[in-house]
């Protein structure tokens, strides 16, 4: 698939990368229909972070679910979904207090995880054709289905 990859300061490029796969039973895959270049992406683009070369950027994502893991109950293939930029487990000490931006599980050793962002875990971003979304039942917002 095509994705926007960080090559180094002031150097990003759309190129071919492997498609994401379901890695855990609570994952879903989303075909991205809209994504955003955020002002905070510029911290990485301009070289002010330690983001790793090869990271796919993009933490503001919308799309259509194309595959669901075996443990996913609420999200269905074909759902149109909005994704928060934080990735959170929903059941750690911080998530249970509503502090999902400081999840202790999604990025072990740190508080907080996100798609395609420096220091926020091993997750690629959604400036790409497809995105792997962990903890899907907790963090995916499905839009109401419209009658056809
Ligand atoms: Zn942002
Ligand atoms: Zn958590």
PDB file of C-alpha atoms and ligand atoms in Angstrom:
ATOM      1  CA  UNK A   1       0.000   0.000   0.000  1.00  0.00           C
ATOM      2  CA  UNK A   2       1.009   3.642  -0.254  1.00  0.00           C
ATOM      3  CA  UNK A   3       1.849   5.574   2.929  1.00  0.00           C
ATOM      4  CA  UNK A   4       3.600   8.762   4.005  1.00  0.00           C
ATOM      5  CA  UNK A   5       6.931   7.748   5.542  1.00  0.00           C
ATOM      6  CA  UNK A   6       9.334   9.816   7.646  1.00  0.00           C
ATOM      7  CA  UNK A   7      12.852   9.646   6.183  1.00  0.00           C
ATOM      8  CA  UNK A   8      14.497  12.339   8.335  1.00  0.00           C
ATOM      9  CA  UNK A   9      14.149  16.054   9.088  1.00  0.00           C
ATOM     10  CA  UNK A  10      12.218  17.856   6.311  1.00  0.00           C
ATOM     11  CA  UNK A  11      12.083  14.642   4.324  1.00  0.00           C
ATOM     12  CA  UNK A  12       8.845  12.677   4.074  1.00  0.00           C
ATOM     13  CA  UNK A  13       7.736  10.632   1.093  1.00  0.00           C
ATOM     14  CA  UNK A  14       4.731   8.660  -0.114  1.00  0.00           C
ATOM     15  CA  UNK A  15       5.984   5.186  -0.902  1.00  0.00           C
ATOM     16  CA  UNK A  16       5.065   1.504  -0.883  1.00  0.00           C
ATOM     17  CA  UNK A  17       5.072  -0.204   2.538  1.00  0.00           C
ATOM     18  CA  UNK A  18       3.617  -3.540   3.730  1.00  0.00           C
ATOM     19  CA  UNK A  19      -0.112  -3.487   4.504  1.00  0.00           C
ATOM     20  CA  UNK A  20      -0.942  -3.774   8.223  1.00  0.00           C
ATOM     21  CA  UNK A  21      -2.405  -7.041   9.489  1.00  0.00           C
ATOM     22  CA  UNK A  22      -4.548  -8.042  12.455  1.00  0.00           C
ATOM     23  CA  UNK A  23      -1.922  -8.717  15.161  1.00  0.00           C
ATOM     24  CA  UNK A  24      -4.140  -9.172  18.230  1.00  0.00           C
ATOM     25  CA  UNK A  25      -7.745 -10.395  18.558  1.00  0.00           C
ATOM     26  CA  UNK A  26      -8.890  -6.914  19.642  1.00  0.00           C
ATOM     27  CA  UNK A  27      -7.560  -5.203  16.467  1.00  0.00           C
ATOM     28  CA  UNK A  28      -9.454  -3.975  13.447  1.00  0.00           C
ATOM     29  CA  UNK A  29      -8.141  -2.787  10.092  1.00  0.00           C
ATOM     30  CA  UNK A  30      -9.439   0.459   8.609  1.00  0.00           C
ATOM     31  CA  UNK A  31      -9.267   1.624   4.997  1.00  0.00           C
ATOM     32  CA  UNK A  32      -8.540   5.307   5.424  1.00  0.00           C
ATOM     33  CA  UNK A  33     -10.918   7.681   3.637  1.00  0.00           C
ATOM     34  CA  UNK A  34      -9.764  10.946   5.267  1.00  0.00           C
ATOM     35  CA  UNK A  35      -6.700  11.888   7.251  1.00  0.00           C
ATOM     36  CA  UNK A  36      -5.176  15.143   8.356  1.00  0.00           C
ATOM     37  CA  UNK A  37      -1.774  16.770   8.494  1.00  0.00           C
ATOM     38  CA  UNK A  38      -1.755  18.151  12.046  1.00  0.00           C
ATOM     39  CA  UNK A  39       0.307  21.069  13.266  1.00  0.00           C
ATOM     40  CA  UNK A  40       1.948  18.660  15.680  1.00  0.00           C
ATOM     41  CA  UNK A  41       3.206  16.591  12.716  1.00  0.00           C
ATOM     42  CA  UNK A  42       5.466  19.567  12.029  1.00  0.00           C
ATOM     43  CA  UNK A  43       7.425  18.871  15.241  1.00  0.00           C
ATOM     44  CA  UNK A  44       8.478  15.591  13.669  1.00  0.00           C
ATOM     45  CA  UNK A  45       8.793  16.889  10.093  1.00  0.00           C
ATOM     46  CA  UNK A  46      11.048  19.747  11.170  1.00  0.00           C
ATOM     47  CA  UNK A  47      13.297  17.460  13.206  1.00  0.00           C
ATOM     48  CA  UNK A  48      12.384  18.480  16.755  1.00  0.00           C
ATOM     49  CA  UNK A  49      11.640  14.907  17.921  1.00  0.00           C
ATOM     50  CA  UNK A  50      13.309  11.511  17.983  1.00  0.00           C
ATOM     51  CA  UNK A  51      10.696   9.883  15.715  1.00  0.00           C
ATOM     52  CA  UNK A  52      12.196   6.852  14.066  1.00  0.00           C
ATOM     53  CA  UNK A  53      13.000   6.782  10.338  1.00  0.00           C
ATOM     54  CA  UNK A  54      10.408   4.657   8.553  1.00  0.00           C
ATOM     55  CA  UNK A  55       7.454   5.666  10.755  1.00  0.00           C
ATOM     56  CA  UNK A  56       4.189   6.233   8.892  1.00  0.00           C
ATOM     57  CA  UNK A  57       2.743   9.525  10.175  1.00  0.00           C
ATOM     58  CA  UNK A  58      -0.905  10.474  10.716  1.00  0.00           C
ATOM     59  CA  UNK A  59      -2.886  10.520  13.970  1.00  0.00           C
ATOM     60  CA  UNK A  60      -6.200  12.053  12.827  1.00  0.00           C
ATOM     61  CA  UNK A  61      -8.018   9.393  10.859  1.00  0.00           C
ATOM     62  CA  UNK A  62     -11.382   8.401   9.421  1.00  0.00           C
ATOM     63  CA  UNK A  63     -12.252   5.357   7.379  1.00  0.00           C
ATOM     64  CA  UNK A  64     -14.130   2.123   6.753  1.00  0.00           C
ATOM     65  CA  UNK A  65     -13.523  -1.086   8.698  1.00  0.00           C
ATOM     66  CA  UNK A  66     -12.298  -3.850   6.392  1.00  0.00           C
ATOM     67  CA  UNK A  67     -11.390  -6.604   8.885  1.00  0.00           C
ATOM     68  CA  UNK A  68     -12.051  -7.313  12.575  1.00  0.00           C
ATOM     69  CA  UNK A  69     -10.153  -9.469  15.062  1.00  0.00           C
ATOM     70  CA  UNK A  70     -11.776 -12.498  16.701  1.00  0.00           C
ATOM     71  CA  UNK A  71     -12.416 -10.724  20.032  1.00  0.00           C
ATOM     72  CA  UNK A  72     -14.033  -7.600  18.547  1.00  0.00           C
ATOM     73  CA  UNK A  73     -17.762  -7.448  19.343  1.00  0.00           C
ATOM     74  CA  UNK A  74     -19.012  -3.899  18.730  1.00  0.00           C
ATOM     75  CA  UNK A  75     -17.276  -2.917  15.489  1.00  0.00           C
ATOM     76  CA  UNK A  76     -18.307  -4.556  12.218  1.00  0.00           C
ATOM     77  CA  UNK A  77     -16.806  -4.794   8.751  1.00  0.00           C
ATOM     78  CA  UNK A  78     -18.231  -1.932   6.723  1.00  0.00           C
ATOM     79  CA  UNK A  79     -18.606   0.457   9.675  1.00  0.00           C
ATOM     80  CA  UNK A  80     -17.546   4.026   8.922  1.00  0.00           C
ATOM     81  CA  UNK A  81     -15.401   5.071  11.853  1.00  0.00           C
ATOM     82  CA  UNK A  82     -13.604   7.983  13.480  1.00  0.00           C
ATOM     83  CA  UNK A  83     -10.460   7.280  15.474  1.00  0.00           C
ATOM     84  CA  UNK A  84      -9.187   9.316  18.405  1.00  0.00           C
ATOM     85  CA  UNK A  85      -5.491  10.070  18.211  1.00  0.00           C
ATOM     86  CA  UNK A  86      -4.794   8.398  21.531  1.00  0.00           C
ATOM     87  CA  UNK A  87      -4.553   4.614  21.676  1.00  0.00           C
ATOM     88  CA  UNK A  88      -5.749   3.270  25.029  1.00  0.00           C
ATOM     89  CA  UNK A  89      -6.635  -0.098  26.543  1.00  0.00           C
ATOM     90  CA  UNK A  90      -9.685   0.931  28.570  1.00  0.00           C
ATOM     91  CA  UNK A  91      -8.868  -1.182  31.602  1.00  0.00           C
ATOM     92  CA  UNK A  92      -5.616   0.040  33.215  1.00  0.00           C
ATOM     93  CA  UNK A  93      -5.535   2.269  36.305  1.00  0.00           C
ATOM     94  CA  UNK A  94      -5.403   5.486  34.264  1.00  0.00           C
ATOM     95  CA  UNK A  95      -7.981   4.449  31.644  1.00  0.00           C
ATOM     96  CA  UNK A  96     -10.451   3.457  34.382  1.00  0.00           C
ATOM     97  CA  UNK A  97     -10.177   7.005  35.765  1.00  0.00           C
ATOM     98  CA  UNK A  98     -10.905   8.431  32.327  1.00  0.00           C
ATOM     99  CA  UNK A  99      -7.296   9.408  31.693  1.00  0.00           C
ATOM    100  CA  UNK A 100      -7.094   7.492  28.397  1.00  0.00           C
ATOM    101  CA  UNK A 101      -4.410   9.858  27.103  1.00  0.00           C
ATOM    102  CA  UNK A 102      -2.133   8.359  29.769  1.00  0.00           C
ATOM    103  CA  UNK A 103      -2.861   4.660  29.195  1.00  0.00           C
ATOM    104  CA  UNK A 104      -0.270   2.478  30.932  1.00  0.00           C
ATOM    105  CA  UNK A 105      -0.794  -0.581  28.706  1.00  0.00           C
ATOM    106  CA  UNK A 106      -0.701   0.621  25.104  1.00  0.00           C
ATOM    107  CA  UNK A 107       2.889   1.859  25.258  1.00  0.00           C
ATOM    108  CA  UNK A 108       4.578  -0.107  28.072  1.00  0.00           C
ATOM    109  CA  UNK A 109       7.053   1.905  30.119  1.00  0.00           C
ATOM    110  CA  UNK A 110       5.380   5.178  29.137  1.00  0.00           C
ATOM    111  CA  UNK A 111       2.025   6.818  29.775  1.00  0.00           C
ATOM    112  CA  UNK A 112       0.124   7.301  26.536  1.00  0.00           C
ATOM    113  CA  UNK A 113       0.191   5.980  22.993  1.00  0.00           C
ATOM    114  CA  UNK A 114      -0.809   7.305  19.577  1.00  0.00           C
ATOM    115  CA  UNK A 115      -0.751   6.507  15.869  1.00  0.00           C
ATOM    116  CA  UNK A 116       2.318   7.610  13.954  1.00  0.00           C
ATOM    117  CA  UNK A 117       3.849   9.776  16.633  1.00  0.00           C
ATOM    118  CA  UNK A 118       7.269  10.197  18.266  1.00  0.00           C
ATOM    119  CA  UNK A 119       7.568   8.506  21.656  1.00  0.00           C
ATOM    120  CA  UNK A 120       3.989   7.185  21.573  1.00  0.00           C
ATOM    121  CA  UNK A 121       4.591   3.523  20.904  1.00  0.00           C
ATOM    122  CA  UNK A 122       5.211   1.251  17.943  1.00  0.00           C
ATOM    123  CA  UNK A 123       2.041   2.237  16.051  1.00  0.00           C
ATOM    124  CA  UNK A 124       2.042   3.453  12.476  1.00  0.00           C
ATOM    125  CA  UNK A 125      -0.186   6.322  11.425  1.00  0.00           C
ATOM    126  CA  UNK A 126      -3.061   6.758   9.044  1.00  0.00           C
ATOM    127  CA  UNK A 127      -1.524   8.890   6.301  1.00  0.00           C
ATOM    128  CA  UNK A 128      -1.766   5.610   4.456  1.00  0.00           C
ATOM    129  CA  UNK A 129      -4.275   3.437   2.630  1.00  0.00           C
ATOM    130  CA  UNK A 130      -4.822   1.145   5.645  1.00  0.00           C
ATOM    131  CA  UNK A 131      -4.383   1.432   9.418  1.00  0.00           C
ATOM    132  CA  UNK A 132      -4.215  -1.181  12.181  1.00  0.00           C
ATOM    133  CA  UNK A 133      -6.367  -0.089  15.146  1.00  0.00           C
ATOM    134  CA  UNK A 134      -5.809  -1.841  18.498  1.00  0.00           C
ATOM    135  CA  UNK A 135      -8.346  -2.055  21.375  1.00  0.00           C
ATOM    136  CA  UNK A 136     -11.019  -1.423  18.761  1.00  0.00           C
ATOM    137  CA  UNK A 137     -14.141  -1.975  20.872  1.00  0.00           C
ATOM    138  CA  UNK A 138     -12.972   0.730  23.264  1.00  0.00           C
ATOM    139  CA  UNK A 139     -11.567   3.451  21.030  1.00  0.00           C
ATOM    140  CA  UNK A 140     -13.348   3.261  17.685  1.00  0.00           C
ATOM    141  CA  UNK A 141     -16.361   5.553  17.194  1.00  0.00           C
ATOM    142  CA  UNK A 142     -18.761   4.156  14.563  1.00  0.00           C
ATOM    143  CA  UNK A 143     -20.957   6.604  12.693  1.00  0.00           C
ATOM    144  CA  UNK A 144     -24.672   5.792  12.591  1.00  0.00           C
ATOM    145  CA  UNK A 145     -25.581   3.686   9.583  1.00  0.00           C
ATOM    146  CA  UNK A 146     -27.677   5.610   7.082  1.00  0.00           C
ATOM    147  CA  UNK A 147     -30.500   3.816   5.266  1.00  0.00           C
ATOM    148  CA  UNK A 148     -29.663   3.058   1.623  1.00  0.00           C
TER     149      UNK A 148
HETATM  150 ZN1  LIG B   1      -3.070  16.354  15.901  1.00  0.00          ZN
HETATM  151 ZN1  LIG B   2      -5.126   1.848  29.556  1.00  0.00          ZN
END
